[in-house]
Amino acid sequence: MFISKSFIPILKNNPAEAKIKSHQLMLRVGMIKQSSAGIYSWLPLGFKVMKKIEKIVREEQNRIGAQELLMPTIQSSDIWKESGRYDEYGEEMLRIKDRQNREMLYGPTNEELITEIFRSSVKSYKSLPQLLYHIQWKFRDELRPRFGIMRCREFYMKDAYSFDISDEEALFSYNKFFLSYLKTFKRLELTAIPMAADTGPIGGNLSHEFIILADTGESKIFTDKRIFDLNSDGSKIEKKSLEELRKKYEKFYAVTDEKFNKNDFEKKVPEDYRLTTKGIEVGHIFYFGDKYSKPLNAGVDLPGGKKDFVKMGSYGVGVSRLVGAIIEAKYNEKDEVMKWPLSVAPYEVAIIPLINKNEASSLEKSKNIYNFLKNKNIDVILDDTDENFSSKMKKFNLIGVPYQILLGKKSHGDLIEFVEIGKDPQSLSLEQIVKILTEQKENI
Ligand code: 5CA
């Protein structure tokens, strides 16, 4: 992409209405535009990041054997009446009437609809387990939408649902998602900690929120610091290995506000390891047994001929919220610099030439480099405007493209000035640059 042809409407200053850095930055560099309260258009730069996040989320769902489908955004109220949640859900649900005066709604979540799909075709335990997911827009008429896309009304969510024959099998499914979430957030270069959490309107009695630390987060958390040193390395997708993984995490006290108990906290966590802080919920998993399968009558034949309701769980990732959450985690406030993880960066490398009357060849040279990198499958953007060098650099530091090629005075001959944001510049050949980028990408 050449910046002169791109649609990246950058603002000169931070918009006054934005209170936290992710909201400020997303408006400032033209990633999103508010269309009405809590509802946003995703402009090319923001959309690109979100799509890259979505791809990683999808890959990690597929890896544990979940199958993707797509349910509609608009649902009939009938199934919600069957489950009893139509009245329960309250004003957060956007209710709509069609021309036949039928009660419809814009889905805030999909437990009912997926159960209805399941019950219409699965009849035997032989077809279980089933792990199904989709990535779709949701609408929740939040009382106080705020912080841009962090708490908005229309948002993009990955929601998965598991169907199993018994509690034991269902917990195996739950643990698969537990692992998959740890892997997903790691690939996004986030440390997301699973914390025992309340289940709210989704229900059930086993639930973990995946939370990343941030002062601007809306979740209050109480945790043992040692949980930050854990990882999922070596875990296999088998019952015992996944059970051990979850136990390894659950050994440490880590809970959200609603689950907090002062006595437990002080008893279980030595003083030096106690951390009370705030975080952003980027994912939430639930186990709720037959809460939906029973009222919706979703049962299967068991081996002995008896019938039972399937045991279900649901598993959400806030795909659009993650765009803001990554900014909150990665933005360097002191230097006013953003650095996207390479895995989701809107562009992987920016070519920033110094273009002035005396250096007409600089643009030519940068176009050659651009084509060379494109051919190597590197996602590159070239700043071909005639802005001065330092304002170009400032702009890219805000956009957060993690690598920059600076074709200024320090690049001569075959040696090019190459910078990874936050690190010292290096003088490298184009081949060396490609090697670095390709190797980095292989690790994602
Ligand atoms: N059905 C379940 C799991 S599939 C469910 O809806 N869970 S949830 O309510 O916890 O939402 C899942 C994720 O969506 C949350 O962890 C959060 O990251 C994201 N999310 C929820 N509400 C909003 C909102 N108003 N704005 C942006 N993201 C949201």
Tab-separated table of C-alpha atoms and ligand atoms in Angstrom:
chain	number	residue	atom	x	y	z
A	1	MET	CA	0.000	0.000	0.000
A	2	PHE	CA	1.174	3.496	-0.848
A	3	ILE	CA	0.113	5.940	1.812
A	4	SER	CA	-0.922	8.541	-0.776
A	5	LYS	CA	-3.572	6.093	-2.026
A	6	SER	CA	-4.627	4.730	1.338
A	7	PHE	CA	-7.661	5.594	3.426
A	8	ILE	CA	-6.049	6.319	6.764
A	9	PRO	CA	-7.680	9.513	8.058
A	10	ILE	CA	-5.218	10.630	10.716
A	11	LEU	CA	-6.192	13.376	13.179
A	12	LYS	CA	-3.709	16.029	14.306
A	13	ASN	CA	-4.596	15.693	17.981
A	14	ASN	CA	-6.176	13.238	20.349
A	15	PRO	CA	-9.958	13.620	20.268
A	16	ALA	CA	-11.206	15.149	23.514
A	17	GLU	CA	-14.055	12.680	23.991
A	18	ALA	CA	-11.698	9.687	24.335
A	19	LYS	CA	-10.642	8.926	27.885
A	20	ILE	CA	-8.319	5.935	27.521
A	21	LYS	CA	-5.335	5.450	25.249
A	22	SER	CA	-6.780	2.713	23.037
A	23	HIS	CA	-9.839	4.806	22.270
A	24	GLN	CA	-7.716	7.897	21.623
A	25	LEU	CA	-5.291	6.080	19.371
A	26	MET	CA	-7.916	4.216	17.374
A	27	LEU	CA	-9.706	7.478	16.565
A	28	ARG	CA	-6.455	9.386	16.061
A	29	VAL	CA	-4.936	7.053	13.467
A	30	GLY	CA	-8.245	6.370	11.743
A	31	MET	CA	-8.907	2.771	12.760
A	32	ILE	CA	-12.545	3.341	13.692
A	33	LYS	CA	-15.211	5.995	13.408
A	34	GLN	CA	-18.180	6.296	15.713
A	35	SER	CA	-21.452	6.036	13.853
A	36	SER	CA	-23.764	6.370	16.879
A	37	ALA	CA	-23.412	5.794	20.629
A	38	GLY	CA	-21.468	2.563	21.137
A	39	ILE	CA	-21.593	1.677	17.433
A	40	TYR	CA	-18.537	1.995	15.207
A	41	SER	CA	-17.449	1.666	11.615
A	42	TRP	CA	-14.177	-0.159	11.213
A	43	LEU	CA	-11.946	1.753	8.809
A	44	PRO	CA	-9.302	-0.095	6.762
A	45	LEU	CA	-6.491	0.084	9.320
A	46	GLY	CA	-8.622	-1.085	12.264
A	47	PHE	CA	-10.415	-3.665	10.167
A	48	LYS	CA	-7.111	-5.158	9.052
A	49	VAL	CA	-5.925	-5.617	12.645
A	50	MET	CA	-9.239	-7.131	13.680
A	51	LYS	CA	-9.145	-9.585	10.759
A	52	LYS	CA	-5.638	-10.694	11.709
A	53	ILE	CA	-6.786	-11.293	15.295
A	54	GLU	CA	-9.789	-13.209	13.990
A	55	LYS	CA	-7.509	-15.440	11.916
A	56	ILE	CA	-5.436	-16.422	14.956
A	57	VAL	CA	-8.555	-17.037	17.058
A	58	ARG	CA	-9.947	-19.228	14.251
A	59	GLU	CA	-6.746	-21.234	13.845
A	60	GLU	CA	-6.640	-22.030	17.560
A	61	GLN	CA	-10.299	-23.088	17.564
A	62	ASN	CA	-9.707	-25.395	14.617
A	63	ARG	CA	-6.633	-26.849	16.311
A	64	ILE	CA	-8.752	-28.281	19.165
A	65	GLY	CA	-11.232	-29.732	16.688
A	66	ALA	CA	-13.935	-27.059	16.861
A	67	GLN	CA	-15.907	-26.606	13.636
A	68	GLU	CA	-16.849	-23.231	12.263
A	69	LEU	CA	-20.366	-22.334	11.170
A	70	LEU	CA	-22.225	-19.058	10.878
A	71	MET	CA	-25.450	-18.190	12.639
A	72	PRO	CA	-27.435	-15.037	11.811
A	73	THR	CA	-27.324	-11.829	13.824
A	74	ILE	CA	-31.130	-11.633	13.933
A	75	GLN	CA	-32.903	-14.333	15.918
A	76	SER	CA	-36.504	-15.237	16.576
A	77	SER	CA	-37.762	-14.669	20.119
A	78	ASP	CA	-39.374	-18.152	20.165
A	79	ILE	CA	-36.290	-20.064	21.296
A	80	TRP	CA	-35.512	-17.436	23.928
A	81	LYS	CA	-38.989	-17.924	25.304
A	82	GLU	CA	-38.339	-21.673	25.448
A	83	SER	CA	-35.185	-21.184	27.525
A	84	GLY	CA	-36.829	-18.541	29.692
A	85	ARG	CA	-34.195	-15.926	28.927
A	86	TYR	CA	-36.418	-13.686	26.790
A	87	ASP	CA	-37.798	-11.905	29.831
A	88	GLU	CA	-34.747	-12.437	31.994
A	89	TYR	CA	-32.265	-10.737	29.666
A	90	GLY	CA	-33.819	-7.339	30.239
A	91	GLU	CA	-33.020	-4.086	28.501
A	92	GLU	CA	-29.640	-5.172	27.187
A	93	MET	CA	-31.418	-7.088	24.465
A	94	LEU	CA	-32.350	-5.180	21.338
A	95	ARG	CA	-35.860	-6.287	20.448
A	96	ILE	CA	-37.216	-5.796	16.938
A	97	LYS	CA	-40.549	-6.483	15.222
A	98	ASP	CA	-40.691	-7.584	11.602
A	99	ARG	CA	-43.477	-6.594	9.136
A	100	GLN	CA	-45.607	-9.541	10.262
A	101	ASN	CA	-45.332	-8.198	13.781
A	102	ARG	CA	-43.165	-11.148	14.848
A	103	GLU	CA	-40.854	-10.570	17.772
A	104	MET	CA	-37.239	-10.766	16.687
A	105	LEU	CA	-34.016	-9.744	18.373
A	106	TYR	CA	-30.432	-8.908	17.537
A	107	GLY	CA	-28.423	-11.711	19.159
A	108	PRO	CA	-26.452	-10.769	22.289
A	109	THR	CA	-25.215	-14.410	22.473
A	110	ASN	CA	-26.211	-17.707	20.896
A	111	GLU	CA	-26.802	-20.487	23.447
A	112	GLU	CA	-30.446	-20.920	22.386
A	113	LEU	CA	-29.886	-20.821	18.646
A	114	ILE	CA	-27.011	-23.312	18.665
A	115	THR	CA	-29.005	-25.666	20.916
A	116	GLU	CA	-31.891	-25.480	18.496
A	117	ILE	CA	-29.567	-26.319	15.585
A	118	PHE	CA	-28.060	-29.189	17.544
A	119	ARG	CA	-31.350	-30.735	18.692
A	120	SER	CA	-32.788	-30.787	15.184
A	121	SER	CA	-30.163	-33.182	13.885
A	122	VAL	CA	-28.114	-34.887	16.602
A	123	LYS	CA	-29.904	-37.819	18.199
A	124	SER	CA	-27.241	-40.224	19.427
A	125	TYR	CA	-24.301	-40.159	21.801
A	126	LYS	CA	-22.289	-41.538	18.881
A	127	SER	CA	-22.154	-38.073	17.340
A	128	LEU	CA	-20.645	-36.535	20.469
A	129	PRO	CA	-18.656	-34.557	21.362
A	130	GLN	CA	-19.501	-31.618	19.119
A	131	LEU	CA	-17.576	-28.361	19.361
A	132	LEU	CA	-19.101	-25.643	17.204
A	133	TYR	CA	-18.222	-21.983	16.889
A	134	HIS	CA	-18.871	-18.887	14.874
A	135	ILE	CA	-17.423	-15.410	14.675
A	136	GLN	CA	-20.237	-12.944	14.380
A	137	TRP	CA	-21.441	-9.491	15.406
A	138	LYS	CA	-23.373	-9.225	18.649
A	139	PHE	CA	-25.497	-6.446	20.029
A	140	ARG	CA	-25.933	-5.588	23.709
A	141	ASP	CA	-27.681	-2.388	24.564
A	142	GLU	CA	-25.174	-1.528	27.292
A	143	LEU	CA	-26.398	1.083	29.753
A	144	ARG	CA	-23.122	2.990	29.566
A	145	PRO	CA	-21.139	2.176	26.442
A	146	ARG	CA	-17.676	3.622	26.891
A	147	PHE	CA	-14.002	3.482	26.023
A	148	GLY	CA	-14.676	3.110	22.305
A	149	ILE	CA	-14.787	-0.482	21.145
A	150	MET	CA	-13.871	-1.780	24.603
A	151	ARG	CA	-17.405	-1.585	25.922
A	152	CYS	CA	-19.619	-0.879	22.961
A	153	ARG	CA	-23.047	-1.970	21.878
A	154	GLU	CA	-22.223	-3.720	18.617
A	155	PHE	CA	-19.123	-5.897	18.839
A	156	TYR	CA	-17.453	-8.836	17.141
A	157	MET	CA	-17.248	-12.037	19.153
A	158	LYS	CA	-16.041	-15.578	18.684
A	159	ASP	CA	-18.505	-17.786	20.510
A	160	ALA	CA	-18.111	-21.524	20.736
A	161	TYR	CA	-20.414	-24.163	22.199
A	162	SER	CA	-19.685	-27.707	23.335
A	163	PHE	CA	-22.073	-30.673	23.510
A	164	ASP	CA	-21.164	-33.769	25.498
A	165	ILE	CA	-22.657	-36.940	26.853
A	166	SER	CA	-21.560	-36.569	30.504
A	167	ASP	CA	-20.104	-34.096	32.987
A	168	GLU	CA	-16.732	-35.759	32.691
A	169	GLU	CA	-16.631	-35.441	28.904
A	170	ALA	CA	-17.956	-31.892	29.117
A	171	LEU	CA	-15.098	-30.898	31.412
A	172	PHE	CA	-12.675	-32.326	28.868
A	173	SER	CA	-14.236	-29.985	26.295
A	174	TYR	CA	-14.022	-27.101	28.763
A	175	ASN	CA	-10.347	-27.809	29.291
A	176	LYS	CA	-9.705	-27.910	25.550
A	177	PHE	CA	-10.967	-24.350	25.298
A	178	PHE	CA	-8.969	-23.409	28.374
A	179	LEU	CA	-5.802	-24.508	26.551
A	180	SER	CA	-6.875	-22.983	23.269
A	181	TYR	CA	-7.370	-19.585	24.962
A	182	LEU	CA	-3.936	-19.647	26.582
A	183	LYS	CA	-2.436	-20.342	23.152
A	184	THR	CA	-4.523	-17.740	21.355
A	185	PHE	CA	-3.570	-14.927	23.725
A	186	LYS	CA	0.070	-15.950	23.689
A	187	ARG	CA	0.143	-15.638	19.893
A	188	LEU	CA	-1.261	-12.135	20.353
A	189	GLU	CA	1.661	-11.463	22.733
A	190	LEU	CA	-0.727	-10.977	25.648
A	191	THR	CA	-0.472	-12.434	29.133
A	192	ALA	CA	-4.077	-13.348	29.801
A	193	ILE	CA	-4.706	-14.961	33.164
A	194	PRO	CA	-7.656	-17.319	33.688
A	195	MET	CA	-9.553	-16.175	36.776
A	196	ALA	CA	-12.450	-17.768	38.572
A	197	ALA	CA	-15.429	-15.630	37.643
A	198	ASP	CA	-19.126	-15.041	38.041
A	199	THR	CA	-21.400	-16.436	35.332
A	200	GLY	CA	-23.971	-13.601	35.047
A	201	PRO	CA	-26.772	-14.057	32.507
A	202	ILE	CA	-25.079	-17.018	30.773
A	203	GLY	CA	-25.340	-19.210	33.884
A	204	GLY	CA	-23.672	-22.326	35.270
A	205	ASN	CA	-21.280	-22.747	38.149
A	206	LEU	CA	-17.863	-23.174	36.539
A	207	SER	CA	-16.380	-20.235	34.724
A	208	HIS	CA	-13.090	-18.497	33.994
A	209	GLU	CA	-12.530	-15.013	32.690
A	210	PHE	CA	-9.287	-14.476	30.769
A	211	ILE	CA	-7.937	-11.155	31.877
A	212	ILE	CA	-5.003	-9.008	30.856
A	213	LEU	CA	-3.660	-6.456	33.291
A	214	ALA	CA	-4.362	-2.800	32.517
A	215	ASP	CA	-5.062	0.180	34.770
A	216	THR	CA	-7.891	1.180	32.479
A	217	GLY	CA	-9.552	-2.223	32.697
A	218	GLU	CA	-13.058	-2.531	34.084
A	219	SER	CA	-12.544	-5.773	35.980
A	220	LYS	CA	-11.143	-5.630	39.483
A	221	ILE	CA	-8.922	-8.632	40.170
A	222	PHE	CA	-7.176	-10.272	43.098
A	223	THR	CA	-4.363	-12.608	42.255
A	224	ASP	CA	-1.242	-14.442	43.255
A	225	LYS	CA	1.591	-12.988	41.167
A	226	ARG	CA	3.127	-16.409	40.638
A	227	ILE	CA	0.359	-17.265	38.176
A	228	PHE	CA	2.049	-14.965	35.640
A	229	ASP	CA	4.994	-17.344	35.371
A	230	LEU	CA	2.883	-20.289	34.226
A	231	ASN	CA	2.411	-21.395	30.645
A	232	SER	CA	0.765	-24.153	28.648
A	233	ASP	CA	3.970	-25.633	27.211
A	234	GLY	CA	3.867	-29.379	26.799
A	235	SER	CA	0.108	-29.707	27.244
A	236	LYS	CA	-1.440	-32.245	24.933
A	237	ILE	CA	-5.057	-32.409	23.859
A	238	GLU	CA	-5.843	-35.380	26.054
A	239	LYS	CA	-7.878	-35.640	29.246
A	240	LYS	CA	-5.126	-36.014	31.801
A	241	SER	CA	-2.768	-33.445	30.350
A	242	LEU	CA	-5.487	-30.799	30.140
A	243	GLU	CA	-6.781	-31.544	33.611
A	244	GLU	CA	-3.272	-31.031	34.938
A	245	LEU	CA	-2.955	-27.775	33.041
A	246	ARG	CA	-6.108	-26.361	34.581
A	247	LYS	CA	-5.077	-27.576	38.046
A	248	LYS	CA	-1.681	-25.922	37.602
A	249	TYR	CA	-3.437	-22.586	37.152
A	250	GLU	CA	-6.136	-23.158	39.746
A	251	LYS	CA	-3.498	-23.814	42.374
A	252	PHE	CA	-2.947	-20.067	42.513
A	253	TYR	CA	-5.563	-17.683	43.831
A	254	ALA	CA	-6.836	-15.552	40.929
A	255	VAL	CA	-10.378	-14.217	41.040
A	256	THR	CA	-12.526	-11.345	39.848
A	257	ASP	CA	-14.384	-8.953	42.109
A	258	GLU	CA	-17.558	-11.026	42.499
A	259	LYS	CA	-15.621	-14.104	43.637
A	260	PHE	CA	-13.314	-12.241	46.015
A	261	ASN	CA	-13.052	-13.396	49.584
A	262	LYS	CA	-10.640	-11.491	51.818
A	263	ASN	CA	-9.970	-14.392	54.172
A	264	ASP	CA	-9.176	-16.831	51.364
A	265	PHE	CA	-6.934	-14.300	49.651
A	266	GLU	CA	-4.912	-13.694	52.798
A	267	LYS	CA	-4.808	-17.350	53.725
A	268	LYS	CA	-3.804	-18.681	50.305
A	269	VAL	CA	-1.433	-15.984	49.083
A	270	PRO	CA	1.742	-14.998	50.954
A	271	GLU	CA	1.854	-11.241	51.410
A	272	ASP	CA	4.673	-10.653	48.937
A	273	TYR	CA	2.751	-12.313	46.134
A	274	ARG	CA	-0.588	-10.543	46.614
A	275	LEU	CA	-1.692	-8.349	43.735
A	276	THR	CA	-4.884	-6.312	43.649
A	277	THR	CA	-5.308	-4.523	40.369
A	278	LYS	CA	-7.474	-4.006	37.298
A	279	GLY	CA	-7.749	-5.867	34.045
A	280	ILE	CA	-9.553	-6.241	30.739
A	281	GLU	CA	-11.674	-9.311	30.136
A	282	VAL	CA	-10.757	-10.623	26.687
A	283	GLY	CA	-12.355	-14.042	26.972
A	284	HIS	CA	-14.848	-15.900	29.133
A	285	ILE	CA	-15.633	-19.606	29.319
A	286	PHE	CA	-18.621	-21.238	31.013
A	287	TYR	CA	-19.799	-24.700	31.932
A	288	PHE	CA	-23.537	-24.906	32.555
A	289	GLY	CA	-24.518	-28.572	32.058
A	290	ASP	CA	-28.142	-28.848	30.958
A	291	LYS	CA	-29.228	-25.256	31.640
A	292	TYR	CA	-30.260	-24.844	27.981
A	293	SER	CA	-30.511	-28.427	26.741
A	294	LYS	CA	-33.203	-29.243	29.324
A	295	PRO	CA	-35.740	-26.493	28.588
A	296	LEU	CA	-35.000	-26.724	24.862
A	297	ASN	CA	-35.247	-30.502	25.012
A	298	ALA	CA	-31.905	-31.303	23.406
A	299	GLY	CA	-31.233	-34.905	24.342
A	300	VAL	CA	-29.386	-37.867	22.870
A	301	ASP	CA	-29.766	-41.627	23.146
A	302	LEU	CA	-27.231	-43.072	25.571
A	303	PRO	CA	-25.416	-46.429	25.079
A	304	GLY	CA	-27.958	-48.411	27.176
A	305	GLY	CA	-30.938	-46.981	25.295
A	306	LYS	CA	-31.828	-44.331	27.879
A	307	LYS	CA	-32.068	-40.693	26.852
A	308	ASP	CA	-30.418	-37.716	28.532
A	309	PHE	CA	-29.980	-34.030	27.999
A	310	VAL	CA	-26.597	-33.048	26.591
A	311	LYS	CA	-24.113	-31.223	28.781
A	312	MET	CA	-23.073	-27.886	27.397
A	313	GLY	CA	-20.554	-25.117	27.785
A	314	SER	CA	-19.937	-21.857	25.952
A	315	TYR	CA	-16.731	-20.022	25.246
A	316	GLY	CA	-16.382	-16.390	24.155
A	317	VAL	CA	-13.536	-14.236	22.884
A	318	GLY	CA	-14.022	-10.502	22.388
A	319	VAL	CA	-12.392	-10.263	18.953
A	320	SER	CA	-13.108	-6.552	18.463
A	321	ARG	CA	-12.326	-5.733	22.113
A	322	LEU	CA	-8.928	-7.367	21.651
A	323	VAL	CA	-7.897	-4.628	19.219
A	324	GLY	CA	-8.224	-2.089	22.038
A	325	ALA	CA	-6.859	-4.449	24.670
A	326	ILE	CA	-3.645	-4.964	22.689
A	327	ILE	CA	-3.197	-1.192	22.464
A	328	GLU	CA	-3.719	-0.855	26.219
A	329	ALA	CA	-1.056	-3.519	26.766
A	330	LYS	CA	1.475	-2.397	24.164
A	331	TYR	CA	1.266	1.396	23.947
A	332	ASN	CA	4.259	3.227	25.372
A	333	GLU	CA	2.758	6.315	26.941
A	334	LYS	CA	6.028	8.029	27.773
A	335	ASP	CA	7.326	8.087	24.205
A	336	GLU	CA	3.863	8.146	22.585
A	337	VAL	CA	4.717	5.062	20.573
A	338	MET	CA	2.546	2.086	19.702
A	339	LYS	CA	4.066	-1.227	18.653
A	340	TRP	CA	1.714	-3.906	17.341
A	341	PRO	CA	2.688	-7.544	17.796
A	342	LEU	CA	3.891	-8.686	14.368
A	343	SER	CA	1.128	-11.301	14.311
A	344	VAL	CA	-1.618	-8.657	14.054
A	345	ALA	CA	0.167	-5.482	12.916
A	346	PRO	CA	-1.782	-3.468	10.328
A	347	TYR	CA	1.427	-3.572	8.254
A	348	GLU	CA	4.574	-5.500	9.074
A	349	VAL	CA	7.043	-2.939	7.822
A	350	ALA	CA	6.872	0.724	6.783
A	351	ILE	CA	9.230	2.230	4.216
A	352	ILE	CA	9.859	5.836	5.108
A	353	PRO	CA	11.873	7.672	2.470
A	354	LEU	CA	13.279	11.161	2.874
A	355	ILE	CA	11.903	12.811	-0.212
A	356	ASN	CA	13.174	16.221	-1.227
A	357	LYS	CA	14.337	17.999	-4.327
A	358	ASN	CA	17.897	16.739	-4.028
A	359	GLU	CA	16.948	13.138	-3.520
A	360	ALA	CA	14.560	12.332	-6.317
A	361	SER	CA	16.046	8.844	-6.513
A	362	SER	CA	14.910	8.064	-2.961
A	363	LEU	CA	11.310	7.443	-3.990
A	364	GLU	CA	12.467	5.276	-6.879
A	365	LYS	CA	14.650	3.261	-4.524
A	366	SER	CA	11.834	2.879	-2.008
A	367	LYS	CA	9.488	1.595	-4.712
A	368	ASN	CA	12.033	-1.064	-5.657
A	369	ILE	CA	12.354	-2.120	-2.032
A	370	TYR	CA	8.566	-2.115	-1.752
A	371	ASN	CA	8.200	-4.487	-4.719
A	372	PHE	CA	10.967	-6.714	-3.457
A	373	LEU	CA	9.304	-7.087	-0.026
A	374	LYS	CA	5.856	-7.613	-1.554
A	375	ASN	CA	7.269	-10.470	-3.578
A	376	LYS	CA	8.549	-12.022	-0.368
A	377	ASN	CA	5.011	-11.914	1.069
A	378	ILE	CA	5.758	-9.127	3.496
A	379	ASP	CA	2.898	-6.793	4.340
A	380	VAL	CA	4.458	-3.417	3.599
A	381	ILE	CA	3.357	0.220	3.437
A	382	LEU	CA	5.309	2.974	1.705
A	383	ASP	CA	5.051	6.605	2.735
A	384	ASP	CA	5.295	8.323	-0.642
A	385	THR	CA	4.014	11.696	0.604
A	386	ASP	CA	6.233	14.767	0.699
A	387	GLU	CA	5.810	15.371	4.419
A	388	ASN	CA	9.064	15.906	6.267
A	389	PHE	CA	10.974	12.942	7.567
A	390	SER	CA	10.346	13.490	11.253
A	391	SER	CA	6.598	13.904	10.931
A	392	LYS	CA	6.485	10.731	8.858
A	393	MET	CA	8.324	8.897	11.604
A	394	LYS	CA	6.055	10.321	14.249
A	395	LYS	CA	3.038	9.186	12.261
A	396	PHE	CA	4.323	5.628	11.932
A	397	ASN	CA	5.273	5.495	15.579
A	398	LEU	CA	1.628	6.178	16.335
A	399	ILE	CA	0.255	3.753	13.760
A	400	GLY	CA	2.527	1.183	15.386
A	401	VAL	CA	3.944	-0.655	12.359
A	402	PRO	CA	6.582	-2.672	14.248
A	403	TYR	CA	9.430	-2.397	11.714
A	404	GLN	CA	10.584	0.604	9.723
A	405	ILE	CA	12.976	1.024	6.810
A	406	LEU	CA	14.340	4.565	6.927
A	407	LEU	CA	15.696	5.786	3.619
A	408	GLY	CA	17.295	8.924	4.954
A	409	LYS	CA	20.851	10.092	5.192
A	410	LYS	CA	21.990	6.975	7.038
A	411	SER	CA	21.032	4.568	4.257
A	412	HIS	CA	23.633	4.370	1.523
A	413	GLY	CA	24.589	1.887	-1.113
A	414	ASP	CA	23.182	-1.503	-0.298
A	415	LEU	CA	22.950	-0.825	3.411
A	416	ILE	CA	19.590	0.278	4.704
A	417	GLU	CA	18.645	1.754	8.067
A	418	PHE	CA	16.265	-0.715	9.696
A	419	VAL	CA	14.476	-0.099	12.975
A	420	GLU	CA	12.373	-2.278	15.191
A	421	ILE	CA	10.275	0.150	17.228
A	422	GLY	CA	11.800	0.629	20.660
A	423	LYS	CA	15.203	-0.756	19.662
A	424	ASP	CA	18.390	0.723	18.205
A	425	PRO	CA	18.590	1.144	14.419
A	426	GLN	CA	20.646	-1.333	12.435
A	427	SER	CA	22.369	-0.993	9.077
A	428	LEU	CA	21.418	-4.046	7.017
A	429	SER	CA	21.126	-5.353	3.491
A	430	LEU	CA	17.685	-6.026	2.077
A	431	GLU	CA	18.301	-9.778	2.215
A	432	GLN	CA	19.140	-9.559	5.904
A	433	ILE	CA	15.948	-7.588	6.543
A	434	VAL	CA	13.828	-10.165	4.741
A	435	LYS	CA	15.498	-12.934	6.735
A	436	ILE	CA	14.710	-11.214	10.057
A	437	LEU	CA	11.082	-10.595	9.126
A	438	THR	CA	10.536	-14.074	7.724
A	439	GLU	CA	12.006	-15.719	10.795
A	440	GLN	CA	9.893	-13.584	13.102
A	441	LYS	CA	6.777	-14.537	11.172
A	442	GLU	CA	7.578	-18.239	11.395
A	443	ASN	CA	7.497	-17.969	15.192
A	444	ILE	CA	3.959	-16.598	15.312
B	1	5CA	N1	-22.051	-16.829	25.312
B	1	5CA	C1	-20.951	-16.511	26.169
B	1	5CA	C2	-19.701	-17.174	25.749
B	1	5CA	S1	-19.672	-17.578	24.091
B	1	5CA	C3	-20.783	-14.997	26.266
B	1	5CA	O1	-21.489	-14.269	25.629
B	1	5CA	N2	-19.823	-14.577	27.056
B	1	5CA	S2	-19.513	-13.071	27.456
B	1	5CA	O2	-20.706	-12.370	27.759
B	1	5CA	O3	-18.558	-13.114	28.519
B	1	5CA	O4	-18.837	-12.368	26.227
B	1	5CA	C4	-17.675	-12.903	25.643
B	1	5CA	C5	-16.633	-11.849	25.414
B	1	5CA	O5	-17.156	-10.811	24.586
B	1	5CA	C6	-16.187	-11.126	26.677
B	1	5CA	O6	-15.176	-11.851	27.343
B	1	5CA	C7	-15.674	-9.806	26.123
B	1	5CA	O7	-14.318	-9.943	25.712
B	1	5CA	C8	-16.542	-9.582	24.911
B	1	5CA	N3	-17.599	-8.558	25.207
B	1	5CA	C9	-18.682	-8.716	25.986
B	1	5CA	N4	-19.411	-7.583	26.035
B	1	5CA	C10	-18.754	-6.679	25.258
B	1	5CA	C11	-18.999	-5.307	24.902
B	1	5CA	N5	-20.081	-4.653	25.339
B	1	5CA	N6	-18.115	-4.684	24.088
B	1	5CA	C12	-17.035	-5.356	23.608
B	1	5CA	N7	-16.761	-6.632	23.907
B	1	5CA	C13	-17.595	-7.299	24.712
